[in-house]
Short mmCIF file of C-alpha atoms and ligand atoms in Angstrom, two decimals:
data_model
loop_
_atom_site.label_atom_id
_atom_site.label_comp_id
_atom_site.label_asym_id
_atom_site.label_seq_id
_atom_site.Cartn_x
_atom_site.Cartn_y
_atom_site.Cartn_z
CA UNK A 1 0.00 0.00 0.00
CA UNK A 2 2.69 1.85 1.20
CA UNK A 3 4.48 1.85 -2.54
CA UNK A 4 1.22 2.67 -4.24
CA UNK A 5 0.83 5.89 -2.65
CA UNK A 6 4.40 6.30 -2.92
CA UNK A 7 3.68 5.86 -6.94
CA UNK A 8 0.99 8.13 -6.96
CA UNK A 9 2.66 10.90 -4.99
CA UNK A 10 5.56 10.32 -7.40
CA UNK A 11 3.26 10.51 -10.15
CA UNK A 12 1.23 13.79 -9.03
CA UNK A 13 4.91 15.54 -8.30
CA UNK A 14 5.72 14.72 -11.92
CA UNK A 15 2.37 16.37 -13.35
CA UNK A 16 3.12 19.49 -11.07
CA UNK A 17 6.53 19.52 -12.81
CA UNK A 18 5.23 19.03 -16.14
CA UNK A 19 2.86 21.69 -15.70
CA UNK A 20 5.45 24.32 -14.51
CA UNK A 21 7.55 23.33 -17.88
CA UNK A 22 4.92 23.79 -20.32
CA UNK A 23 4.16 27.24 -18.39
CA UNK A 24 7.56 27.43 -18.68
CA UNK A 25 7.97 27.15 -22.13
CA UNK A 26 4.56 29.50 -22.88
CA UNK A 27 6.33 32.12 -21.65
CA UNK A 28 9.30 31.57 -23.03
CA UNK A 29 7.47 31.50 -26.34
CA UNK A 30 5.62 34.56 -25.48
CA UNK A 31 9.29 36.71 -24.78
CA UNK A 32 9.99 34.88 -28.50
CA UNK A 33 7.51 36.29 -29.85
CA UNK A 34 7.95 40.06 -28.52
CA UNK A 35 11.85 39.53 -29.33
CA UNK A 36 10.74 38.56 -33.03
CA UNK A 37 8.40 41.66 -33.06
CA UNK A 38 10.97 44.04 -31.91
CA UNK A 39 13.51 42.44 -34.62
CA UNK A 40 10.89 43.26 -37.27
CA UNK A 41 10.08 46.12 -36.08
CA UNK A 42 14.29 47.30 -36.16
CA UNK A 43 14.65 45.60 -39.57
CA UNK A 44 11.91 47.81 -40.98
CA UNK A 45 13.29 50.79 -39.18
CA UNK A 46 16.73 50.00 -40.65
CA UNK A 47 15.07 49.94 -44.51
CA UNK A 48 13.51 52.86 -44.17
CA UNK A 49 16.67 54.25 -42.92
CA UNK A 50 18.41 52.55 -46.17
CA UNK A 51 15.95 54.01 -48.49
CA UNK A 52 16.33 57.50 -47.88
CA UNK A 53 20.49 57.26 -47.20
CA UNK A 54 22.28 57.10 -49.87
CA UNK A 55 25.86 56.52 -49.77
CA UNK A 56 27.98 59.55 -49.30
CA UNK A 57 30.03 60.40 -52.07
CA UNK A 58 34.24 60.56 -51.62
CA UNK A 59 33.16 64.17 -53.06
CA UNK A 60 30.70 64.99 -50.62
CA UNK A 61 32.94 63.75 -47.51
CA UNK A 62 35.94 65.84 -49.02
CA UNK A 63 33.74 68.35 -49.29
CA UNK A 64 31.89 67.81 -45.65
CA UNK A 65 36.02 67.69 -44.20
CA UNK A 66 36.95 70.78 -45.77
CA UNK A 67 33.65 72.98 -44.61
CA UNK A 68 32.65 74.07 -40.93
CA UNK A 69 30.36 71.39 -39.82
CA UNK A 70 30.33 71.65 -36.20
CA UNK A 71 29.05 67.91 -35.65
CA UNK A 72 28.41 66.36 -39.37
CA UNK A 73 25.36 63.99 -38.59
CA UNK A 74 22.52 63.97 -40.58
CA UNK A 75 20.71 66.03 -38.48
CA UNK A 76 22.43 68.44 -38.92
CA UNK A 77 22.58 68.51 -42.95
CA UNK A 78 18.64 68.41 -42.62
CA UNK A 79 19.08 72.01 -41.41
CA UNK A 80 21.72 73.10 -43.35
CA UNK A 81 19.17 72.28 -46.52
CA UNK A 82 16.66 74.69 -45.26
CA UNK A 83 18.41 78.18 -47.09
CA UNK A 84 21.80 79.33 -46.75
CA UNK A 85 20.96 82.93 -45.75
CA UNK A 86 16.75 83.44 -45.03
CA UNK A 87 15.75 86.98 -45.22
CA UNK A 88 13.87 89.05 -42.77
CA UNK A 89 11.49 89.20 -46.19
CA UNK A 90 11.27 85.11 -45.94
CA UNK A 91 10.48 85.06 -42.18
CA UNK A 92 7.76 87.34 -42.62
CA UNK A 93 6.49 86.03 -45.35
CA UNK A 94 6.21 82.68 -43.79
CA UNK A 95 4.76 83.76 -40.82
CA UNK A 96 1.83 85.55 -42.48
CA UNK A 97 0.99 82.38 -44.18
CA UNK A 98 -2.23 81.14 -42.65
CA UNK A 99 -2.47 77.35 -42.39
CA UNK A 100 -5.66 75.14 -43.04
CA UNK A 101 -7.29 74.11 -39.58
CA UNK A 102 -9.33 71.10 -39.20
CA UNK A 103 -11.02 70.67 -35.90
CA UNK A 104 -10.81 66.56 -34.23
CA UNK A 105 -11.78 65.28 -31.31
CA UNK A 106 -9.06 65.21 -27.89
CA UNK A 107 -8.48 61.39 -28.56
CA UNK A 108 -7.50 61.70 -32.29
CA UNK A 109 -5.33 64.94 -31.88
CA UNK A 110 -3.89 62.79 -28.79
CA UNK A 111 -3.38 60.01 -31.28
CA UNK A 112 -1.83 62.15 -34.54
CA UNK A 113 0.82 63.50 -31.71
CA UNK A 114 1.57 59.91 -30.56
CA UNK A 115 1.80 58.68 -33.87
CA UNK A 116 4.55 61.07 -34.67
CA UNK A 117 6.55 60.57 -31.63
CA UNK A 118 6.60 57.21 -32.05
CA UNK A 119 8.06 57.93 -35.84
CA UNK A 120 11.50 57.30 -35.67
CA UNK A 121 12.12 60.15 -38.45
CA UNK A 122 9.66 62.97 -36.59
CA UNK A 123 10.25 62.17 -33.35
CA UNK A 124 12.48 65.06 -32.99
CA UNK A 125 10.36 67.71 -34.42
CA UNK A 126 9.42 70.74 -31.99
CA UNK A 127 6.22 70.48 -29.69
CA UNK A 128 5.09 73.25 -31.42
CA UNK A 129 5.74 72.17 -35.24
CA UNK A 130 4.05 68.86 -34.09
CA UNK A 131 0.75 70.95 -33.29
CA UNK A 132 0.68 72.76 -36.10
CA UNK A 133 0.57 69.39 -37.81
CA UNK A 134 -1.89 68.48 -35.82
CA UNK A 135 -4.01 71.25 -36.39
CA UNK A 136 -3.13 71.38 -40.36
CA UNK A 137 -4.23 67.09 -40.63
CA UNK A 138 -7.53 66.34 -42.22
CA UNK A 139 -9.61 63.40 -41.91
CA UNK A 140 -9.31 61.01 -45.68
CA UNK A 141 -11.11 57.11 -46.10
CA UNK A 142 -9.88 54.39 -48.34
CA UNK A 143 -12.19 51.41 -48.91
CA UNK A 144 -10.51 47.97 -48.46
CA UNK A 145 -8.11 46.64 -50.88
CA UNK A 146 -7.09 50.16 -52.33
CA UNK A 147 -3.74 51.70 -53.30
CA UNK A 148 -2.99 54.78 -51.19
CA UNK A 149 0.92 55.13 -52.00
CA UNK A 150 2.61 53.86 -54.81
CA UNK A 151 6.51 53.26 -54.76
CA UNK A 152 8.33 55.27 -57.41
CA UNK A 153 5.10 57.81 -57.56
CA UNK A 154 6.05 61.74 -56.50
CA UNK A 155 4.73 62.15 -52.69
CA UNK A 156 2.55 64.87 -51.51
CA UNK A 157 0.43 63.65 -48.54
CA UNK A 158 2.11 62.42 -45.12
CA UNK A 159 -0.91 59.80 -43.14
CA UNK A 160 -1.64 59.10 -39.81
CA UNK A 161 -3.64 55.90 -39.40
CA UNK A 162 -6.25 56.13 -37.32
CA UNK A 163 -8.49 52.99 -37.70
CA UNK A 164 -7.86 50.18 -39.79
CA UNK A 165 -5.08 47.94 -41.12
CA UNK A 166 -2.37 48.73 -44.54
CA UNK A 167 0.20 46.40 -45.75
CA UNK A 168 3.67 48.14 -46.84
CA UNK A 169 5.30 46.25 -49.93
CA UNK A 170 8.48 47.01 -51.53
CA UNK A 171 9.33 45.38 -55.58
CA UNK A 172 6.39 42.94 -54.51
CA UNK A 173 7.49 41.99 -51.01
CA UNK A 174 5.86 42.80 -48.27
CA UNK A 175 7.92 44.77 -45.51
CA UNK A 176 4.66 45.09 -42.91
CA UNK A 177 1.31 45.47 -41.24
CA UNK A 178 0.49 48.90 -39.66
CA UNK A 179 -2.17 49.48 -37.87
CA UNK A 180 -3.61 52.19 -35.98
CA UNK A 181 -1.20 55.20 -34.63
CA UNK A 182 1.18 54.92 -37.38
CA UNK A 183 2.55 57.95 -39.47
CA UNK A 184 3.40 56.39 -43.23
CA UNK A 185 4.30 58.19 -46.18
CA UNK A 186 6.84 60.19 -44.59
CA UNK A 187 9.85 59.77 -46.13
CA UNK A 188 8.96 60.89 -49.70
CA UNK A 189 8.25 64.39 -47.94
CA UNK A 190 10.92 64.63 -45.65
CA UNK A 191 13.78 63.56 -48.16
CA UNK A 192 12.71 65.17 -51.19
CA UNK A 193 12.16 61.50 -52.52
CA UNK A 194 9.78 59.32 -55.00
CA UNK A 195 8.07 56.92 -52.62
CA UNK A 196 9.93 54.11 -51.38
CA UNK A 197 6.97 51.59 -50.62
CA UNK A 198 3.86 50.83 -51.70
CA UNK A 199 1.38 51.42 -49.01
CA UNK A 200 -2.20 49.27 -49.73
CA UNK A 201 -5.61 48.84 -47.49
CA UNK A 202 -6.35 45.63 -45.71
CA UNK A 203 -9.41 47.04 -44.44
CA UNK A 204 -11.14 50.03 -44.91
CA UNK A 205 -8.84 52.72 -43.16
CA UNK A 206 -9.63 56.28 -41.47
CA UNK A 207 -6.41 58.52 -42.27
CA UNK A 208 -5.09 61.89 -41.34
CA UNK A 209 -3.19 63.59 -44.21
CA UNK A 210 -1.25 66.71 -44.59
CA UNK A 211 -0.03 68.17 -47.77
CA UNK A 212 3.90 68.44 -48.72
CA UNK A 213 3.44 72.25 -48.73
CA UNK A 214 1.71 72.95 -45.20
CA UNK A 215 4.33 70.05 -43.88
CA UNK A 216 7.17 72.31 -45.37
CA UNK A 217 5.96 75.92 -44.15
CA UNK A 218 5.61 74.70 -40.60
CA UNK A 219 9.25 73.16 -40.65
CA UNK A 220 10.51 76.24 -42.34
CA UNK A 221 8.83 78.62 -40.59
CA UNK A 222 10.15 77.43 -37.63
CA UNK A 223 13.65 76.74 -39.17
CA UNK A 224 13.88 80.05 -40.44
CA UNK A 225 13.09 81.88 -37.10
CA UNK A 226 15.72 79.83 -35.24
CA UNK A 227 17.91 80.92 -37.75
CA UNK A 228 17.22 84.47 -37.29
CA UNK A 229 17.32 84.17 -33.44
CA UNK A 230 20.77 82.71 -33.90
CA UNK A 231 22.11 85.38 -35.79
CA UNK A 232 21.10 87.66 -33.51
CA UNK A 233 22.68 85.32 -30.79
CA UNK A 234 26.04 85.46 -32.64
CA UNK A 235 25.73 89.93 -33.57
CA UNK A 236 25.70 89.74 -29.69
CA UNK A 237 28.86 87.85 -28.98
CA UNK A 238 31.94 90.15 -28.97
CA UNK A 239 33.82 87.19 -30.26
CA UNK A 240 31.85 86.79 -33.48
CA UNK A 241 30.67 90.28 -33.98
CA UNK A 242 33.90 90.84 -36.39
CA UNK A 243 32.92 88.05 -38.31
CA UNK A 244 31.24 88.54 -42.22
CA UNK A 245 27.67 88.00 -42.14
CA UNK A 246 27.71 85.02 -44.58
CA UNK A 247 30.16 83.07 -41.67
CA UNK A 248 27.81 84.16 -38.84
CA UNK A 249 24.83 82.39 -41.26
CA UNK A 250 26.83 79.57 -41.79
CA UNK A 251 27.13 79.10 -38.16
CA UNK A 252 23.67 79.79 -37.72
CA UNK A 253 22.36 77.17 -39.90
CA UNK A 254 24.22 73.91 -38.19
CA UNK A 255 24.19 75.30 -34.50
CA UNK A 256 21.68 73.38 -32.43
CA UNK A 257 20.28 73.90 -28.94
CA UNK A 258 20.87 71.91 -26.12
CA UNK A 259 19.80 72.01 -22.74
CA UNK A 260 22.08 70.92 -19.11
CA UNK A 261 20.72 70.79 -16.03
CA UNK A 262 22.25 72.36 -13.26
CA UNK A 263 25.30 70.23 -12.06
CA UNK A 264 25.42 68.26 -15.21
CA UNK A 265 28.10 67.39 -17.14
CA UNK A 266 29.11 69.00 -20.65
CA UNK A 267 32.33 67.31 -21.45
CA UNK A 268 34.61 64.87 -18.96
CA UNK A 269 38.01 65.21 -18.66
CA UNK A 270 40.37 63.35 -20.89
CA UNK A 271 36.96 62.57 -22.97
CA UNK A 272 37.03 62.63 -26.94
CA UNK A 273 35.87 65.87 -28.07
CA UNK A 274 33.60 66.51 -31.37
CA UNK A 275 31.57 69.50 -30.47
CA UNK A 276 31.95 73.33 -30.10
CA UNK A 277 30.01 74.84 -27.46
CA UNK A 278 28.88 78.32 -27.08
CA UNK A 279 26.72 79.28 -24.17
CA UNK A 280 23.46 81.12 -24.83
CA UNK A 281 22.55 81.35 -21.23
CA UNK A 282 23.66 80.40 -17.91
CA UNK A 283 27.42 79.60 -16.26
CA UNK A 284 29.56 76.71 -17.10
CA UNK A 285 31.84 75.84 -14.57
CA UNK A 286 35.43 74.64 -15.35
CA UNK A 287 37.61 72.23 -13.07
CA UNK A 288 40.85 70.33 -14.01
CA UNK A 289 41.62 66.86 -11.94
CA UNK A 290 44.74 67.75 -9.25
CA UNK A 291 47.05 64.94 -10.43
CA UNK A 292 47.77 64.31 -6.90
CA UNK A 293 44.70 63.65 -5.07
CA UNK A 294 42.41 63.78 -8.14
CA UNK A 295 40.26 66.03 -6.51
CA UNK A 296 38.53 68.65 -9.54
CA UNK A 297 40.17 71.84 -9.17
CA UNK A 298 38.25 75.11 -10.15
CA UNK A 299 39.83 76.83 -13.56
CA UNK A 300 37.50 79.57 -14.35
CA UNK A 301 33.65 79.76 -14.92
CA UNK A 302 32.28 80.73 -18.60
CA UNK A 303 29.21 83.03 -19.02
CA UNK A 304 27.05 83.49 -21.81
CA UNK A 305 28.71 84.31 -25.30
CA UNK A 306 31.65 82.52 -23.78
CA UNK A 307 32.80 79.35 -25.88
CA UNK A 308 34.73 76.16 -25.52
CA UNK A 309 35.68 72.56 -27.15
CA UNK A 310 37.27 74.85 -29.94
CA UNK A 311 39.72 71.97 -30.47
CA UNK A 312 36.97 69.54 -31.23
CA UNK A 313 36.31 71.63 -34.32
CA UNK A 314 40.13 71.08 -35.49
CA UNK A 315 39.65 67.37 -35.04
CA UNK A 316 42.09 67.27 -31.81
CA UNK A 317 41.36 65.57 -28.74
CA UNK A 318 40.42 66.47 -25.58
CA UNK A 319 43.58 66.13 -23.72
CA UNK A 320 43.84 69.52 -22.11
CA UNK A 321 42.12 67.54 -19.42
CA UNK A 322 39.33 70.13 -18.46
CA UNK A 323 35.76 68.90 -17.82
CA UNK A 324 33.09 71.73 -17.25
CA UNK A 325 29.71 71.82 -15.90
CA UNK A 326 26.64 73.59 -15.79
CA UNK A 327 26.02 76.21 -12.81
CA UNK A 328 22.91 77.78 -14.14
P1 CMP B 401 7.14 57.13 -48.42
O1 CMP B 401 8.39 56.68 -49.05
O2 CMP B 401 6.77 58.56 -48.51
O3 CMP B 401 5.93 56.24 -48.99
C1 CMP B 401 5.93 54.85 -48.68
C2 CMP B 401 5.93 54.71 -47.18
O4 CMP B 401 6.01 53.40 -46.69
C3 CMP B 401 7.21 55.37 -46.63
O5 CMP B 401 7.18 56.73 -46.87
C4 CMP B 401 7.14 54.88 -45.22
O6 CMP B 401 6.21 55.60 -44.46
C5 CMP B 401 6.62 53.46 -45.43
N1 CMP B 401 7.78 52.52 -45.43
C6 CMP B 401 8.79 52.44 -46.31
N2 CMP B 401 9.64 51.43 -45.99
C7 CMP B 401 9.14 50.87 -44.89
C8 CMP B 401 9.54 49.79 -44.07
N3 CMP B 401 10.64 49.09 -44.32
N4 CMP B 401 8.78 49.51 -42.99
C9 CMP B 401 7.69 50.21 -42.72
N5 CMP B 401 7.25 51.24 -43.46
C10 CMP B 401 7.96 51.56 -44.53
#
């Protein structure tokens, strides 16, 4: 007797084991299947990214080497495309231009915003461009099975899916699904480009579109009055104010804004330098590492219109050993 309950003990201990390895192994698939998602999801992010990048010429890097280019990414070269020298004539121009306004509902401007911050290539556009485009997006249908984008066509609309399901093909294979909350037909706008994908209905859909030219007079307008606000930046600097007015533009058109907070730090000693820095506003503190106890030693404290990481620009390293940081 003894033995058969033994057996079945033995027995129900092996179910209970058996039933921890298939949950196991559910879960395991289920972290499979979110790891296969998220590859998919990078893969398509990475042809995107190959559609619109071309391969730099040795021309074009000889020629990005020999220019100013404070930090050549391709962020930067987006700006640099907007005009070499806007006038005060441009700004004003732009800024009388009145844009189309559509009202929506709280949950699909909530969803157009979300959309784009979840876009890997509009991401980084400014609160307020993104509410423009908000405002600016107006409400378009497709019935199932129709052809919304076709690769190779000129682009003029960017959409933001709101209901229903598109399938993204490229030379007759398909890349993806999107549903809901996506931004698509993007990149033809952005980079100037024929589309890159065909973009078809599963189901009927309920879009958001903007045109190419209301996209391009909210990222200009607000391009062009950074530029301007830089300029004046620079006229105010005693350092720069000897400088021709085309340099000053040049400046203006690849310098970028960035924020510290207090106590934070800009650039660590003995770190590899690739950035100028000039400050707009607040104090940057400057301390050097005391060889001997490695305690940071105050320098000197820069103020606004001051500048530093000069040698970045020339390609050198940092190995002046200074590391600053933020005050105000
Ligand atoms: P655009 O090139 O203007 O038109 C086709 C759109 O399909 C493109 O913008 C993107 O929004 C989208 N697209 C292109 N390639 C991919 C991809 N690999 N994965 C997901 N969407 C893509």
């Amino acid at each position: 007797m003894g033995t058969l309950r033994d057996l079945q003990y033995a027995l129900q201990e092996k179910i209970e084991e058996l039933r921890q390895r298939d949950a196991l192994i559910d879960e395991l698939e289920l972290e499979l299947d979110q790891k296969d998602e998220l590859i998919q999801r990078l893969q398509n992010e990475l042809d995107k990214y190959r559609s619109v990048i071309r391969p730099a010429t040795a021309q074009q890097v000889q020629a990005q080497q020999q220019s100013l280019v404070l930090q050549p990414d391709q962020h930067r070269s987006k700006r640099q495309a907007i005009s070499a020298e806007p006038t005060a004539c441009d700004i004003s121009a732009l800024s009388h231009v009145t844009l189309p306004f559509y009202p929506k509902s709280p949950e699909s401007k909530e969803l157009i915003k979300e959309a784009i911050l979840d876009n890997d290539f509009m991401k980084n556009l400014e609160l307020s461009q993104i509410q423009e485009i908000v405002d600016c997006m107006y409400p378009v249908d497709y019935g199932k099975d129709s052809c919304i984008i076709k690769e190779g066509d000129v682009g003029s609309l960017v959409f933001v899916m709101e209901e229903g399901k598109v399938e993204v093909t490229k030379e007759g294979m398909k890349l993806c699904t999107m549903g809901p909350g996506k931004v698509f037909g993007e990149l033809a706008i952005l980079y100037n480009c024929t589309r890159t994908a065909t973009v078809r209905t599963l189901t009927h859909v309920k879009l958001w579109a903007i045109d190419r030219q209301c996209f391009q007079t909210i990222m200009m307008r607000t391009g062009l009055i950074k530029h301007a606000e830089y300029m004046d930046f620079l006229k105010s600097v005693p350092t720069f104010q000897g400088l021709p007015e085309e340099t000053l533009s040049k400046l203006a058109d690849v310098m970028e804004e960035t924020h510290y907070e207090d106590g934070e730090y800009i650039i660590r000693q003995g770190a590899r330098g690739d950035t100028f820095f000039i400050i707009s506003k607040g104090k940057v503190n400057v301390t050097q590492e005391d060889s001997a106890n490695q305690e940071p030693v105050h320098l000197r404290e820069l103020t606004r219109g001051d500048w530093f990481g000069e040698r970045a620009l020339q390609g050198w390293t940092l190995t002046a050993s200074e590391y600053v940081n933020i005050l105000h």
